[in-house]
PDB file of C-alpha atoms in Angstrom:
ATOM      1  CA  MET A  98      14.338  10.784  22.319  1.00 54.00           C
ATOM      2  CA  SER A  99      11.112  11.451  20.205  1.00 83.00           C
ATOM      3  CA  PHE A 100       8.347   9.092  19.666  1.00 87.00           C
ATOM      4  CA  SER A 101       7.207   9.499  15.599  1.00 96.00           C
ATOM      5  CA  MET A 102       3.511   9.472  15.660  1.00 97.00           C
ATOM      6  CA  TYR A 103       3.982   8.993  11.666  1.00 98.00           C
ATOM      7  CA  SER A 104       6.736   5.969  12.704  1.00 97.00           C
ATOM      8  CA  ALA A 105       4.000   4.234  15.453  1.00 98.00           C
ATOM      9  CA  SER A 106       1.577   4.452  12.825  1.00 98.00           C
ATOM     10  CA  VAL A 107       1.734   4.305   9.042  1.00 98.00           C
ATOM     11  CA  PRO A 108       3.940   2.452   8.767  1.00 98.00           C
ATOM     12  CA  VAL A 109       2.847  -0.029  11.128  1.00 98.00           C
ATOM     13  CA  PHE A 110      -0.725  -0.120   9.588  1.00 98.00           C
ATOM     14  CA  LYS A 111       0.918  -0.859   6.081  1.00 98.00           C
ATOM     15  CA  GLN A 112       2.876  -3.317   7.513  1.00 98.00           C
ATOM     16  CA  MET A 113      -0.468  -5.425   8.510  1.00 98.00           C
ATOM     17  CA  LEU A 114      -2.868  -4.831   5.652  1.00 98.00           C
ATOM     18  CA  ASN A 115       0.191  -5.687   2.772  1.00 98.00           C
ATOM     19  CA  SER A 116       0.078  -8.875   4.958  1.00 98.00           C
ATOM     20  CA  LEU A 117      -3.969  -9.410   5.302  1.00 98.00           C
ATOM     21  CA  LEU A 118      -3.902  -8.505   0.969  1.00 97.00           C
ATOM     22  CA  ALA A 119      -0.803 -12.065   1.422  1.00 97.00           C
ATOM     23  CA  VAL A 120      -3.940 -13.061   2.836  1.00 97.00           C
ATOM     24  CA  LEU A 121      -6.345 -12.298   1.104  1.00 98.00           C
ATOM     25  CA  ASN A 122      -4.424 -13.912  -1.988  1.00 98.00           C
ATOM     26  CA  LYS A 123      -3.924 -16.967  -0.528  1.00 98.00           C
ATOM     27  CA  ALA A 124      -7.217 -17.616   0.584  1.00 98.00           C
ATOM     28  CA  GLU A 125      -8.876 -17.110  -2.399  1.00 98.00           C
ATOM     29  CA  ALA A 126      -5.805 -19.509  -4.235  1.00 98.00           C
ATOM     30  CA  HIS A 127      -7.514 -22.393  -1.513  1.00 98.00           C
ATOM     31  CA  ILE A 128     -10.464 -21.335  -1.698  1.00 98.00           C
ATOM     32  CA  GLU A 129     -10.283 -22.622  -5.950  1.00 97.00           C
ATOM     33  CA  GLU A 130      -8.048 -25.451  -5.320  1.00 97.00           C
ATOM     34  CA  LYS A 131     -10.352 -26.748  -3.486  1.00 97.00           C
ATOM     35  CA  LYS A 132     -13.456 -26.186  -4.583  1.00 98.00           C
ATOM     36  CA  LEU A 133     -15.726 -24.472  -1.042  1.00 97.00           C
ATOM     37  CA  ASP A 134     -17.634 -21.550  -0.658  1.00 97.00           C
ATOM     38  CA  PRO A 135     -16.032 -19.214  -0.699  1.00 98.00           C
ATOM     39  CA  ASN A 136     -19.413 -16.690   0.169  1.00 97.00           C
ATOM     40  CA  ALA A 137     -18.435 -19.381   3.904  1.00 97.00           C
ATOM     41  CA  PHE A 138     -15.577 -17.912   4.654  1.00 97.00           C
ATOM     42  CA  LEU A 139     -16.520 -14.650   3.921  1.00 98.00           C
ATOM     43  CA  GLN A 140     -19.461 -14.660   6.742  1.00 98.00           C
ATOM     44  CA  PHE A 141     -17.735 -16.555   8.228  1.00 98.00           C
ATOM     45  CA  ARG A 142     -17.771 -15.507  12.487  1.00 97.00           C
ATOM     46  CA  LEU A 143     -15.409 -16.947  15.628  1.00 96.00           C
ATOM     47  CA  TYR A 144     -18.053 -17.185  17.800  1.00 97.00           C
ATOM     48  CA  PRO A 145     -21.990 -16.633  17.460  1.00 96.00           C
ATOM     49  CA  ASP A 146     -21.589 -13.367  18.815  1.00 97.00           C
ATOM     50  CA  MET A 147     -18.204 -12.013  16.879  1.00 97.00           C
ATOM     51  CA  LEU A 148     -18.415 -10.188  13.417  1.00 98.00           C
ATOM     52  CA  PRO A 149     -17.999 -12.042   9.875  1.00 98.00           C
ATOM     53  CA  PHE A 150     -14.278 -12.079   7.962  1.00 98.00           C
ATOM     54  CA  LEU A 151     -15.836  -9.819   5.735  1.00 98.00           C
ATOM     55  CA  ARG A 152     -16.707  -7.155   8.672  1.00 98.00           C
ATOM     56  CA  GLN A 153     -13.349  -8.087  10.387  1.00 98.00           C
ATOM     57  CA  VAL A 154     -11.497  -7.325   6.658  1.00 98.00           C
ATOM     58  CA  GLN A 155     -13.852  -3.838   6.439  1.00 98.00           C
ATOM     59  CA  ILE A 156     -13.288  -2.346  10.167  1.00 98.00           C
ATOM     60  CA  ALA A 157      -9.267  -3.023   9.820  1.00 98.00           C
ATOM     61  CA  ALA A 158      -9.526  -0.893   6.354  1.00 98.00           C
ATOM     62  CA  ASP A 159     -11.708   2.067   8.526  1.00 98.00           C
ATOM     63  CA  PHE A 160      -9.647   1.723  11.821  1.00 98.00           C
ATOM     64  CA  ALA A 161      -6.423   2.175   9.587  1.00 98.00           C
ATOM     65  CA  LYS A 162      -7.949   4.823   7.914  1.00 98.00           C
ATOM     66  CA  GLY A 163      -9.363   6.695  10.796  1.00 98.00           C
ATOM     67  CA  ALA A 164      -6.375   6.705  12.633  1.00 98.00           C
ATOM     68  CA  GLY A 165      -3.826   7.630   9.682  1.00 98.00           C
ATOM     69  CA  CYS A 166      -6.634  11.054   8.641  1.00 98.00           C
ATOM     70  CA  ARG A 167      -7.556  11.787  12.218  1.00 98.00           C
ATOM     71  CA  LEU A 168      -3.128  11.952  13.220  1.00 98.00           C
ATOM     72  CA  ALA A 169      -3.214  13.820  10.445  1.00 98.00           C
ATOM     73  CA  GLY A 170      -5.991  16.380  10.603  1.00 97.00           C
ATOM     74  CA  GLN A 171      -7.976  15.904   8.020  1.00 97.00           C
ATOM     75  CA  GLU A 172     -11.654  14.967   7.329  1.00 96.00           C
ATOM     76  CA  VAL A 173     -11.933  10.579   6.952  1.00 97.00           C
ATOM     77  CA  PRO A 174     -13.645   9.723   4.202  1.00 96.00           C
ATOM     78  CA  SER A 175     -16.707   6.996   3.916  1.00 94.00           C
ATOM     79  CA  TYR A 176     -16.162   3.775   2.286  1.00 94.00           C
ATOM     80  CA  GLU A 177     -19.236   2.760   1.773  1.00 94.00           C
ATOM     81  CA  ASP A 178     -20.173  -1.546   3.564  1.00 96.00           C
ATOM     82  CA  PHE A 179     -20.508  -3.244   0.166  1.00 96.00           C
ATOM     83  CA  GLU A 180     -18.272  -5.331  -0.511  1.00 97.00           C
ATOM     84  CA  LYS A 181     -19.160  -8.744  -0.709  1.00 97.00           C
ATOM     85  CA  THR A 182     -16.746 -10.786  -2.678  1.00 98.00           C
ATOM     86  CA  PHE A 183     -12.787 -11.045  -2.270  1.00 98.00           C
ATOM     87  CA  PRO A 184     -11.261  -8.908  -4.771  1.00 98.00           C
ATOM     88  CA  GLU A 185     -13.757  -5.846  -3.587  1.00 98.00           C
ATOM     89  CA  LEU A 186     -12.007  -6.822   0.339  1.00 98.00           C
ATOM     90  CA  LYS A 187      -9.130  -6.267  -2.368  1.00 98.00           C
ATOM     91  CA  LEU A 188      -9.822  -3.652  -3.321  1.00 98.00           C
ATOM     92  CA  ARG A 189     -10.793  -1.838  -0.573  1.00 98.00           C
ATOM     93  CA  ILE A 190      -7.507  -2.691   1.391  1.00 98.00           C
ATOM     94  CA  VAL A 191      -5.088  -1.368  -2.000  1.00 98.00           C
ATOM     95  CA  LYS A 192      -7.909   1.910  -1.088  1.00 98.00           C
ATOM     96  CA  THR A 193      -6.874   2.474   2.135  1.00 98.00           C
ATOM     97  CA  LEU A 194      -3.674   1.977   1.402  1.00 98.00           C
ATOM     98  CA  SER A 195      -3.312   4.358  -1.552  1.00 98.00           C
ATOM     99  CA  LEU A 196      -5.229   6.884   1.412  1.00 98.00           C
ATOM    100  CA  LEU A 197      -2.112   6.568   3.900  1.00 98.00           C
ATOM    101  CA  ASP A 198       0.552   7.202   0.741  1.00 98.00           C
ATOM    102  CA  ASN A 199      -0.584   9.929   0.163  1.00 98.00           C
ATOM    103  CA  LEU A 200      -1.378  11.827   3.889  1.00 98.00           C
ATOM    104  CA  PRO A 201       1.500  13.828   4.392  1.00 97.00           C
ATOM    105  CA  GLN A 202       4.052  12.471   7.263  1.00 97.00           C
ATOM    106  CA  SER A 203       4.055  15.905   8.415  1.00 97.00           C
ATOM    107  CA  ASP A 204       0.654  16.477   9.316  1.00 97.00           C
ATOM    108  CA  ILE A 205       1.206  13.252  10.903  1.00 98.00           C
ATOM    109  CA  GLU A 206       4.732  14.303  13.425  1.00 97.00           C
ATOM    110  CA  GLY A 207       3.455  16.840  16.156  1.00 94.00           C
ATOM    111  CA  SER A 208       0.188  15.262  16.487  1.00 97.00           C
ATOM    112  CA  GLU A 209       0.301  13.082  20.685  1.00 96.00           C
ATOM    113  CA  ASP A 210      -0.697  16.411  22.128  1.00 96.00           C
ATOM    114  CA  ARG A 211      -4.425  17.031  18.550  1.00 96.00           C
ATOM    115  CA  ALA A 212      -6.871  16.100  20.389  1.00 97.00           C
ATOM    116  CA  ILE A 213      -9.064  13.970  18.780  1.00 97.00           C
ATOM    117  CA  THR A 214     -13.357  13.091  18.901  1.00 95.00           C
ATOM    118  CA  THR A 215     -14.379   9.457  17.538  1.00 94.00           C
ATOM    119  CA  GLY A 216     -18.177   8.468  18.064  1.00 90.00           C
ATOM    120  CA  SER A 217     -21.250  10.209  18.767  1.00 89.00           C
ATOM    121  CA  GLY A 218     -23.807  10.876  21.253  1.00 93.00           C
ATOM    122  CA  GLU A 219     -23.108   8.655  23.917  1.00 93.00           C
ATOM    123  CA  LYS A 220     -20.006   6.535  21.767  1.00 93.00           C
ATOM    124  CA  THR A 221     -18.156   9.509  21.495  1.00 95.00           C
ATOM    125  CA  ARG A 222     -14.819   9.748  22.667  1.00 95.00           C
ATOM    126  CA  HIS A 223     -12.210  12.027  23.750  1.00 96.00           C
ATOM    127  CA  PHE A 224      -8.843  11.139  23.701  1.00 97.00           C
ATOM    128  CA  VAL A 225      -5.003  12.493  22.391  1.00 97.00           C
ATOM    129  CA  GLY A 226      -3.281  11.720  19.526  1.00 97.00           C
ATOM    130  CA  LYS A 227      -0.483   9.957  21.089  1.00 97.00           C
ATOM    131  CA  ASP A 228      -3.231   7.902  24.202  1.00 98.00           C
ATOM    132  CA  TYR A 229      -5.396   7.276  21.105  1.00 98.00           C
ATOM    133  CA  LEU A 230      -2.637   6.240  18.557  1.00 98.00           C
ATOM    134  CA  LEU A 231      -1.814   3.642  21.527  1.00 98.00           C
ATOM    135  CA  HIS A 232      -3.973   2.586  23.032  1.00 98.00           C
ATOM    136  CA  TYR A 233      -7.640   2.533  20.776  1.00 97.00           C
ATOM    137  CA  ALA A 234      -6.308   2.367  17.433  1.00 98.00           C
ATOM    138  CA  LEU A 235      -3.582   0.007  17.095  1.00 98.00           C
ATOM    139  CA  PRO A 236      -5.039  -2.480  19.465  1.00 98.00           C
ATOM    140  CA  HIS A 237      -8.540  -2.465  17.772  1.00 98.00           C
ATOM    141  CA  PHE A 238      -6.730  -2.561  14.573  1.00 98.00           C
ATOM    142  CA  TYR A 239      -4.838  -5.249  15.565  1.00 98.00           C
ATOM    143  CA  PHE A 240      -7.848  -7.042  16.886  1.00 98.00           C
ATOM    144  CA  HIS A 241      -9.613  -7.115  12.949  1.00 98.00           C
ATOM    145  CA  CYS A 242      -6.882  -7.839  11.432  1.00 98.00           C
ATOM    146  CA  THR A 243      -5.786 -10.670  13.994  1.00 98.00           C
ATOM    147  CA  THR A 244      -9.832 -12.531  13.746  1.00 98.00           C
ATOM    148  CA  ALA A 245      -9.657 -11.789  10.455  1.00 98.00           C
ATOM    149  CA  TYR A 246      -6.104 -14.302  10.237  1.00 98.00           C
ATOM    150  CA  ALA A 247      -7.519 -16.521  12.632  1.00 98.00           C
ATOM    151  CA  ILE A 248     -10.771 -16.957  10.452  1.00 98.00           C
ATOM    152  CA  LEU A 249      -9.183 -18.114   7.608  1.00 98.00           C
ATOM    153  CA  ARG A 250      -6.960 -20.520   9.560  1.00 97.00           C
ATOM    154  CA  HIS A 251      -9.181 -21.856  10.811  1.00 97.00           C
ATOM    155  CA  ASN A 252     -10.656 -23.147   7.691  1.00 96.00           C
ATOM    156  CA  GLY A 253      -7.652 -24.341   6.053  1.00 97.00           C
ATOM    157  CA  VAL A 254      -6.433 -21.974   4.453  1.00 97.00           C
ATOM    158  CA  GLU A 255      -2.559 -22.745   4.872  1.00 97.00           C
ATOM    159  CA  ILE A 256      -0.759 -19.496   6.981  1.00 97.00           C
ATOM    160  CA  GLY A 257       1.188 -18.615   9.411  1.00 95.00           C
ATOM    161  CA  LYS A 258       3.162 -15.807  11.578  1.00 95.00           C
ATOM    162  CA  LYS A 259       4.736 -15.090   8.924  1.00 96.00           C
ATOM    163  CA  ASP A 260       2.533 -14.415   6.490  1.00 96.00           C
ATOM    164  CA  TYR A 261       0.839 -12.369   9.600  1.00 96.00           C
ATOM    165  CA  ILE A 262       3.043 -10.140  10.734  1.00 94.00           C
ATOM    166  CA  GLY A 263       4.439  -9.781   6.264  1.00 91.00           C
ATOM    167  CA  THR A 264       7.051  -7.562   5.612  1.00 86.00           C
ATOM    168  CA  TYR A 265       8.489  -4.556   6.747  1.00 76.00           C
TER     169      TYR A 265
END
């Protein structure tokens, strides 16, 4: 049985980004209904040394974008971190989903042994494609998706496991 790098990456990223988009919609509705300050949610951290919700979403999108492009052998486009609102975060996710939709499956299949380098300077990391995806990109991606979800749940947004997992 062969391992599909495409099936283990792009559809997974898309599923979770779509669920994150749905969770952001629920958060916006909650904030509006309760007449809360959206910025309080966007800047909330689970712990002082953790990044705020806003950055969790940005980084989740960045890991999906970066992994997809690196596995496809393409240059990773840079997204400026300008988002300061829920609608802007949702646009970032939509932009990332569009990028993933346009990555050719044929460019990702067979990338198990593709040399991938991330970071620069002291933070430079070298991988082969399969190790990069399974032991670096996916764990980081899930961490930031999970943390974003946990921040919203902690702050009273009525979401559950089905919202986190989304639909396949």
